[in-house]
C-alpha positions in Angstrom: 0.0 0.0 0.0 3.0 2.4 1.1 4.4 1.8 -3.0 0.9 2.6 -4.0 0.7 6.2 -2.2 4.1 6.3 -3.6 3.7 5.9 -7.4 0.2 7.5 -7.6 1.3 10.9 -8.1 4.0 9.8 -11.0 0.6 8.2 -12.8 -0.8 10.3 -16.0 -4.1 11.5 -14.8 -5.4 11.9 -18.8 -4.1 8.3 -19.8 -5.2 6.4 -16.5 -8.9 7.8 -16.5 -12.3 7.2 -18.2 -15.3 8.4 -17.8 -18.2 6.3 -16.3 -21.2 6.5 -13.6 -19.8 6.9 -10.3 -23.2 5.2 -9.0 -23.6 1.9 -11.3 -19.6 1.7 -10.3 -20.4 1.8 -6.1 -23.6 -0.5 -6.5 -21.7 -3.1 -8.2 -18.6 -2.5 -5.4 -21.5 -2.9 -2.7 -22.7 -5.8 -4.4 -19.6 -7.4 -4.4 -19.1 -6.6 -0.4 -22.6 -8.2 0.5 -21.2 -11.0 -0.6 -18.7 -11.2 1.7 -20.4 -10.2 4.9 -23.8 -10.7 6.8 -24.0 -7.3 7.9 -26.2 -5.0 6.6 -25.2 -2.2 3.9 -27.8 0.4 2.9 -27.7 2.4 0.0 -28.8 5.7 -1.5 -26.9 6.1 -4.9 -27.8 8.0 -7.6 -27.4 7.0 -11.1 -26.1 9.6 -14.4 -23.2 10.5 -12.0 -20.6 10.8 -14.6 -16.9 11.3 -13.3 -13.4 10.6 -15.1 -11.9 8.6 -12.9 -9.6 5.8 -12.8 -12.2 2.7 -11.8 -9.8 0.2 -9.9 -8.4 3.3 -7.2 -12.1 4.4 -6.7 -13.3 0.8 -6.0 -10.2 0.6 -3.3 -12.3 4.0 -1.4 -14.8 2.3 -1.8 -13.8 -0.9 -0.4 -11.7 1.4 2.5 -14.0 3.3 3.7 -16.6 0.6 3.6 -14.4 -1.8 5.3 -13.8 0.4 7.9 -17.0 1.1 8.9 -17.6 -2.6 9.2 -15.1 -2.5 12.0 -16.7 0.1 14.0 -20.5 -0.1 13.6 -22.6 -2.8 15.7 -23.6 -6.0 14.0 -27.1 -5.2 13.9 -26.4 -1.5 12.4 -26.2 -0.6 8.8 -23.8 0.7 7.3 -24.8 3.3 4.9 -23.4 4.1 1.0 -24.9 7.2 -0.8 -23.2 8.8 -4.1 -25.6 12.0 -5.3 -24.4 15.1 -6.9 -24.6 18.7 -7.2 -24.0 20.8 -9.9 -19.9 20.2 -9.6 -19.1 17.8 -7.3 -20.1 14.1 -7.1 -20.0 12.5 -3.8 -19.5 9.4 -2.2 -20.6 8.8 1.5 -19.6 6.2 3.8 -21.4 6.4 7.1 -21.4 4.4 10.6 -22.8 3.6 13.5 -19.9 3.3 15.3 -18.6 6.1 18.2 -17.5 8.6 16.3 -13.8 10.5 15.7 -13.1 12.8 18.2 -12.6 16.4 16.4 -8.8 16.7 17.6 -8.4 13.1 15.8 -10.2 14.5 12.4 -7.7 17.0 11.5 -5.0 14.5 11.5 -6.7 11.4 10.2 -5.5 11.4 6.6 -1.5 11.6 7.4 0.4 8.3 6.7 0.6 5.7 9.6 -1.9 7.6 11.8 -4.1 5.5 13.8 -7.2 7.2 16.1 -8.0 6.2 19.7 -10.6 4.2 18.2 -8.6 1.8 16.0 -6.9 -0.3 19.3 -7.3 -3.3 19.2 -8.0 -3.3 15.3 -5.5 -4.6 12.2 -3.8 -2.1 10.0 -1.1 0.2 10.0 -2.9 3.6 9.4 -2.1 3.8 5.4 -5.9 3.0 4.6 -7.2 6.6 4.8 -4.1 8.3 3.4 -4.4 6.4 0.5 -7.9 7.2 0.5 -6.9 11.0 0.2 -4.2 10.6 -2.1 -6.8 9.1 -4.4 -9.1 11.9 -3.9 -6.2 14.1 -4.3 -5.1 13.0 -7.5 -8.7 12.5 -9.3 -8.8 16.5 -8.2 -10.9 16.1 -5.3 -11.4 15.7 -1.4 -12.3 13.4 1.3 -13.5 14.7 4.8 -14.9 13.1 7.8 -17.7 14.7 10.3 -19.8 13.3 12.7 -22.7 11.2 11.6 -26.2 11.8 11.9 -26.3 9.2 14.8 -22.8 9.4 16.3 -20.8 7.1 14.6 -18.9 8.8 11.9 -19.4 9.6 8.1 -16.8 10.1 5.3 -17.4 12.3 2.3 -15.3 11.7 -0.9 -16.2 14.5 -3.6 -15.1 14.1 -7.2 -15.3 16.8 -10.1 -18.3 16.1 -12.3 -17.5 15.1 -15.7 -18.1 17.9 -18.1 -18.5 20.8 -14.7 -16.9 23.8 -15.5 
């Protein structure tokens, strides 16, 4: 993972991308996650949401942020997948019903090999959501994290619209 966050930046972004849906792209990524797990994923996801984007690094957000909202939510909670749009941005949201991350830990959550109070106990080294931002980053967008709606915590990535001036 630490070679991928590595060699992303040296990839062409006009040779590496196409343009596709965004939300037939994360239904057929949750689809492929129900598969592997009994717990419950609800969606919300627009379709027509055209980005240029390079497919495989958005299914690994996908599969991140989805992954690690597995580890924090309760078995009997949903996790929750929504991609909409507005007139610029495309967005994909990854929310839990797990405790949250503190503010202080927000600011510093995206940095290489940085783990929250929340993550003992769990597996990883902390590359997961650098990578995550470095993606973002280098499809010319953003990812942020805020509180959810009920507690636990949600993860916005926005990509440029295909075609948005």
């Amino acid at each position: 993972m630490l070679l991928d966050l590595e060699r992303l930046p040296l990839r062409d972004f006009s040779t590496s991308t196409n343009v596709f849906d965004l939300g037939e792209l994360v239904a057929a990524r949750v689809a492929f996650l129900r598969a592997s797990t009994e717990r419950p994923l609800a969606t919300s996801i627009a379709r027509g949401v055209s980005v240029r984007a390079d497919a495989p690094l958005i299914e690994r957000i996908v599969d991140n942020l989805v992954g690690n909202a597995l580890k924090y939510t309760p078995a009997e909670a949903a996790v929750e997948i929504r991609v909409r749009a507005d007139a610029r941005n495309a967005s994909l949201e990854v929310e839990d019903r797990g405790p949250g991350i503190p503010a202080a830990e927000r600011a510093r959550m995206f940095e290489r090999f940085t783990r929250g109070a929340t993550a003992a106990g769990t597996q990883g080294l902390g590359l997961g959501l650098s990578l995550v931002a470095e993606i973002a980053r280098w499809h010319r967008g953003d990812v942020s994290a805020e509180q959810g709606a009920d507690g636990g915590a949600l993860f916005r990535v926005r990509l440029p619209l295909e075609g948005a001036a």
